[in-house]
């Protein structure tokens, strides 16, 4: 794909509006806008050959999960069509309307990994790009933090659970998309080393 259309611009605007108040955990004491993650995931997907629907869904992959559940998913469907909405659904680990009322972390992740095995190629690519960016960001923060324990305490899972989850996603990606799995494996290995997991 050589260029993106006005649909992509509209998706960027929606992602910005939905996630405007959200931030990413950092070790610097000043959180980063959550939109930075969504931009990177979409960009990585495009670099791996994503079409516009996949790139749009990558921008919106956390919209339903973190910004209103099924109601937001239907907004995505109305604005961008069934294909994009289905990708967003595939890459969401919860559709609870109140993101504070999600199921427990491990329960959600077990279900997510199980569903990922049957996800579409687009959904799988978005998931891989999401985990790739998360692993890179997490590893960077672990290298830069002055208070490792305080940084890790911000997460809903401990180092062992995080390592399990990333490896489980990697196993699925390796079985279906070897190209993106090569880079994902490098980043996950780097992260697990920094987490000090055997």
Tab-separated table of C-alpha atoms in Angstrom:
chain	number	residue	atom	x	y	z
A	1	UNK	CA	0.000	0.000	0.000
A	2	UNK	CA	1.510	3.319	-1.035
A	3	UNK	CA	-0.840	5.702	0.735
A	4	UNK	CA	-3.538	5.915	3.339
A	5	UNK	CA	-6.932	7.540	2.849
A	6	UNK	CA	-9.077	9.928	4.852
A	7	UNK	CA	-10.403	6.865	6.724
A	8	UNK	CA	-7.022	6.528	8.420
A	9	UNK	CA	-7.087	10.207	9.400
A	10	UNK	CA	-10.562	9.717	10.871
A	11	UNK	CA	-9.355	6.675	12.828
A	12	UNK	CA	-6.429	8.653	14.188
A	13	UNK	CA	-8.813	11.401	15.304
A	14	UNK	CA	-11.095	8.867	17.007
A	15	UNK	CA	-8.173	7.160	18.756
A	16	UNK	CA	-6.943	10.539	19.962
A	17	UNK	CA	-10.378	11.481	21.282
A	18	UNK	CA	-11.032	8.148	23.001
A	19	UNK	CA	-7.621	7.836	24.650
A	20	UNK	CA	-6.931	11.527	25.323
A	21	UNK	CA	-6.947	11.183	29.120
A	22	UNK	CA	-4.978	7.913	29.193
A	23	UNK	CA	-1.258	7.583	29.731
A	24	UNK	CA	1.471	4.952	29.544
A	25	UNK	CA	3.422	3.845	32.600
A	26	UNK	CA	6.982	5.174	32.575
A	27	UNK	CA	9.928	5.238	34.955
A	28	UNK	CA	10.462	8.985	34.472
A	29	UNK	CA	7.777	10.226	36.824
A	30	UNK	CA	5.925	11.800	33.903
A	31	UNK	CA	3.596	9.517	31.980
A	32	UNK	CA	3.484	9.460	28.190
A	33	UNK	CA	0.252	9.968	26.225
A	34	UNK	CA	-1.307	6.588	25.452
A	35	UNK	CA	-1.706	7.640	21.823
A	36	UNK	CA	2.055	7.181	21.380
A	37	UNK	CA	1.599	3.418	21.727
A	38	UNK	CA	-1.277	3.293	19.233
A	39	UNK	CA	0.725	5.251	16.654
A	40	UNK	CA	3.663	2.868	17.018
A	41	UNK	CA	1.527	-0.288	16.757
A	42	UNK	CA	-0.117	0.983	13.572
A	43	UNK	CA	3.258	2.019	12.151
A	44	UNK	CA	4.815	-1.371	12.859
A	45	UNK	CA	1.832	-3.088	11.231
A	46	UNK	CA	2.228	-0.915	8.121
A	47	UNK	CA	5.929	-1.796	7.964
A	48	UNK	CA	4.928	-5.477	7.953
A	49	UNK	CA	2.609	-4.916	4.993
A	50	UNK	CA	-0.724	-4.179	6.684
A	51	UNK	CA	-3.538	-2.872	4.517
A	52	UNK	CA	-5.513	0.169	5.589
A	53	UNK	CA	-8.158	-1.799	7.507
A	54	UNK	CA	-5.474	-3.490	9.606
A	55	UNK	CA	-3.646	-0.183	10.117
A	56	UNK	CA	-6.878	1.489	11.247
A	57	UNK	CA	-7.705	-1.378	13.606
A	58	UNK	CA	-4.176	-1.142	15.005
A	59	UNK	CA	-4.845	2.495	15.905
A	60	UNK	CA	-8.107	1.433	17.549
A	61	UNK	CA	-7.087	-1.936	18.998
A	62	UNK	CA	-7.543	-0.786	22.619
A	63	UNK	CA	-10.615	1.384	22.005
A	64	UNK	CA	-13.278	-1.141	23.036
A	65	UNK	CA	-11.124	-2.757	25.728
A	66	UNK	CA	-10.286	0.493	27.499
A	67	UNK	CA	-12.908	3.007	26.360
A	68	UNK	CA	-16.435	1.701	26.669
A	69	UNK	CA	-16.627	-1.935	25.648
A	70	UNK	CA	-19.319	-3.046	23.210
A	71	UNK	CA	-20.696	0.455	22.766
A	72	UNK	CA	-17.327	1.670	21.512
A	73	UNK	CA	-16.922	-1.421	19.361
A	74	UNK	CA	-20.214	-0.585	17.644
A	75	UNK	CA	-19.030	2.993	17.127
A	76	UNK	CA	-15.944	1.605	15.386
A	77	UNK	CA	-18.174	-0.676	13.300
A	78	UNK	CA	-20.435	2.223	12.263
A	79	UNK	CA	-17.515	4.454	11.268
A	80	UNK	CA	-15.073	1.941	9.752
A	81	UNK	CA	-17.017	-1.197	8.893
A	82	UNK	CA	-17.225	-4.815	9.949
A	83	UNK	CA	-13.682	-5.778	9.004
A	84	UNK	CA	-12.067	-3.147	11.226
A	85	UNK	CA	-14.504	-3.804	14.074
A	86	UNK	CA	-13.835	-7.540	13.876
A	87	UNK	CA	-10.077	-6.932	14.126
A	88	UNK	CA	-10.632	-4.704	17.161
A	89	UNK	CA	-12.802	-7.405	18.751
A	90	UNK	CA	-10.160	-10.065	18.112
A	91	UNK	CA	-7.461	-7.987	19.778
A	92	UNK	CA	-9.491	-7.029	22.867
A	93	UNK	CA	-9.176	-9.061	26.046
A	94	UNK	CA	-12.315	-7.496	27.542
A	95	UNK	CA	-15.453	-5.761	26.335
A	96	UNK	CA	-16.600	-4.588	29.765
A	97	UNK	CA	-18.171	-1.145	29.518
A	98	UNK	CA	-16.369	-0.140	32.719
A	99	UNK	CA	-12.677	-0.938	32.336
A	100	UNK	CA	-12.293	-1.119	36.126
A	101	UNK	CA	-14.651	-4.127	36.167
A	102	UNK	CA	-12.653	-6.438	33.906
A	103	UNK	CA	-12.143	-10.087	34.794
A	104	UNK	CA	-8.893	-10.915	36.633
A	105	UNK	CA	-5.699	-10.406	34.615
A	106	UNK	CA	-4.660	-14.050	34.189
A	107	UNK	CA	-8.179	-15.177	33.287
A	108	UNK	CA	-8.346	-12.547	30.532
A	109	UNK	CA	-4.923	-13.433	29.173
A	110	UNK	CA	-5.575	-17.188	29.072
A	111	UNK	CA	-8.740	-16.542	27.077
A	112	UNK	CA	-6.935	-14.067	24.799
A	113	UNK	CA	-4.156	-16.518	23.936
A	114	UNK	CA	-6.683	-19.288	23.256
A	115	UNK	CA	-8.646	-17.043	20.871
A	116	UNK	CA	-5.489	-15.768	19.179
A	117	UNK	CA	-4.839	-19.194	17.681
A	118	UNK	CA	-8.020	-18.782	15.586
A	119	UNK	CA	-7.716	-15.049	14.905
A	120	UNK	CA	-7.629	-13.669	11.377
A	121	UNK	CA	-4.269	-12.858	9.811
A	122	UNK	CA	-4.966	-9.158	10.383
A	123	UNK	CA	-5.896	-9.698	14.013
A	124	UNK	CA	-2.805	-11.811	14.584
A	125	UNK	CA	-0.569	-9.136	13.027
A	126	UNK	CA	-2.090	-6.406	15.206
A	127	UNK	CA	-1.604	-8.528	18.312
A	128	UNK	CA	2.013	-9.262	17.400
A	129	UNK	CA	2.739	-5.574	16.737
A	130	UNK	CA	1.057	-4.615	20.019
A	131	UNK	CA	3.182	-7.071	21.989
A	132	UNK	CA	6.290	-6.016	20.071
A	133	UNK	CA	5.795	-2.381	21.063
A	134	UNK	CA	4.861	-3.297	24.634
A	135	UNK	CA	7.935	-5.501	25.038
A	136	UNK	CA	10.233	-2.792	23.644
A	137	UNK	CA	8.716	-0.110	25.867
A	138	UNK	CA	8.754	-2.314	28.956
A	139	UNK	CA	12.396	-3.281	28.389
A	140	UNK	CA	13.398	0.359	27.883
A	141	UNK	CA	11.701	1.371	31.113
A	142	UNK	CA	13.400	-1.446	33.038
A	143	UNK	CA	16.777	-0.311	31.726
A	144	UNK	CA	16.156	3.331	32.668
A	145	UNK	CA	14.307	3.086	35.971
A	146	UNK	CA	15.980	4.049	39.225
A	147	UNK	CA	13.394	2.132	41.256
A	148	UNK	CA	12.701	-1.245	39.667
A	149	UNK	CA	10.312	-2.412	42.396
A	150	UNK	CA	8.203	0.745	42.199
A	151	UNK	CA	8.023	0.540	38.415
A	152	UNK	CA	7.001	-3.140	38.414
A	153	UNK	CA	4.396	-2.512	41.119
A	154	UNK	CA	2.349	-0.457	38.609
A	155	UNK	CA	1.385	-3.609	36.690
A	156	UNK	CA	-1.443	-6.091	37.326
A	157	UNK	CA	0.909	-9.076	37.000
A	158	UNK	CA	4.294	-10.036	38.352
A	159	UNK	CA	7.396	-10.766	36.258
A	160	UNK	CA	6.696	-14.521	36.000
A	161	UNK	CA	3.133	-13.983	34.780
A	162	UNK	CA	4.266	-11.343	32.299
A	163	UNK	CA	6.938	-13.689	30.949
A	164	UNK	CA	4.379	-16.493	30.608
A	165	UNK	CA	1.976	-14.230	28.697
A	166	UNK	CA	4.534	-12.875	26.240
A	167	UNK	CA	5.892	-16.363	25.557
A	168	UNK	CA	2.371	-17.732	25.035
A	169	UNK	CA	1.567	-15.024	22.475
A	170	UNK	CA	4.927	-15.613	20.800
A	171	UNK	CA	4.177	-19.337	20.462
A	172	UNK	CA	0.980	-18.552	18.552
A	173	UNK	CA	2.630	-15.927	16.352
A	174	UNK	CA	5.538	-18.259	15.526
A	175	UNK	CA	3.111	-20.887	14.290
A	176	UNK	CA	1.384	-18.488	11.893
A	177	UNK	CA	3.559	-15.485	10.974
A	178	UNK	CA	7.237	-16.355	11.075
A	179	UNK	CA	8.340	-12.973	9.712
A	180	UNK	CA	7.009	-10.822	12.548
A	181	UNK	CA	7.778	-13.603	15.054
A	182	UNK	CA	11.522	-13.191	14.454
A	183	UNK	CA	11.512	-9.614	15.713
A	184	UNK	CA	8.967	-10.342	18.431
A	185	UNK	CA	11.104	-13.163	19.810
A	186	UNK	CA	14.165	-10.902	20.032
A	187	UNK	CA	12.244	-8.264	21.974
A	188	UNK	CA	10.600	-10.779	24.301
A	189	UNK	CA	13.932	-12.476	25.047
A	190	UNK	CA	15.406	-9.059	25.865
A	191	UNK	CA	12.475	-8.215	28.136
A	192	UNK	CA	12.561	-11.549	29.961
A	193	UNK	CA	16.275	-11.137	30.555
A	194	UNK	CA	15.606	-7.721	32.126
A	195	UNK	CA	12.765	-9.187	34.198
A	196	UNK	CA	15.364	-11.657	35.496
A	197	UNK	CA	13.236	-14.685	34.712
A	198	UNK	CA	14.978	-18.021	34.260
